[in-house]
């Protein structure tokens, strides 16, 4: 059985105001809502793409 790896959508990280300030690798991604799941051919590892609950663009409306 392979591992399950949770990671945020990359497009969110690019726009997030915390991308340089926060150690995002310490966030609980496994507890966040998964929106996609994939694995590589012949690899039992499952990757789950999540929506980061700490995402913030810093934009005000």
Short mmCIF file of C-alpha atoms in Angstrom, two decimals, residues 9-59:
data_model
loop_
_atom_site.label_atom_id
_atom_site.label_comp_id
_atom_site.label_asym_id
_atom_site.label_seq_id
_atom_site.Cartn_x
_atom_site.Cartn_y
_atom_site.Cartn_z
CA UNK A 9 -3.55 23.69 -5.42
CA UNK A 10 -0.43 25.35 -6.80
CA UNK A 11 -2.38 28.25 -8.30
CA UNK A 12 -3.55 29.18 -4.81
CA UNK A 13 0.02 29.25 -3.47
CA UNK A 14 1.15 31.57 -6.27
CA UNK A 15 -1.52 34.15 -5.39
CA UNK A 16 -1.38 33.77 -1.59
CA UNK A 17 -0.01 36.64 0.46
CA UNK A 18 1.65 34.14 2.82
CA UNK A 19 3.73 32.32 0.20
CA UNK A 20 7.00 33.84 1.44
CA UNK A 21 6.19 34.38 5.12
CA UNK A 22 4.66 31.12 6.34
CA UNK A 23 6.01 27.61 6.63
CA UNK A 24 3.07 26.14 4.79
CA UNK A 25 4.47 22.63 4.95
CA UNK A 26 3.42 22.65 8.60
CA UNK A 27 -0.26 23.24 7.76
CA UNK A 28 -2.70 20.31 8.25
CA UNK A 29 -3.39 19.63 4.56
CA UNK A 30 -4.78 16.17 5.32
CA UNK A 31 -7.67 17.85 7.15
CA UNK A 32 -8.55 20.16 4.23
CA UNK A 33 -11.13 19.48 1.50
CA UNK A 34 -9.71 17.44 -1.37
CA UNK A 35 -10.76 18.57 -4.86
CA UNK A 36 -8.67 16.19 -6.96
CA UNK A 37 -6.83 12.92 -6.56
CA UNK A 38 -4.21 11.36 -8.82
CA UNK A 39 -1.38 8.86 -8.88
CA UNK A 40 1.47 8.09 -11.24
CA UNK A 41 1.52 4.94 -13.33
CA UNK A 42 2.97 1.96 -11.44
CA UNK A 43 3.28 4.02 -8.24
CA UNK A 44 1.04 3.22 -5.26
CA UNK A 45 1.39 6.77 -3.89
CA UNK A 46 -1.87 8.76 -4.01
CA UNK A 47 -1.71 12.55 -4.26
CA UNK A 48 -4.68 14.60 -3.08
CA UNK A 49 -4.99 18.22 -4.10
CA UNK A 50 -6.69 20.29 -1.40
CA UNK A 51 -8.18 23.75 -1.02
CA UNK A 52 -6.02 25.50 1.57
CA UNK A 53 -8.09 26.98 4.38
CA UNK A 54 -5.32 29.53 5.13
CA UNK A 55 -5.33 30.92 1.58
CA UNK A 56 -5.52 34.71 1.46
CA UNK A 57 -4.73 37.00 -1.46
CA UNK A 58 -4.69 40.07 0.77
CA UNK A 59 -7.14 41.78 -1.56
#
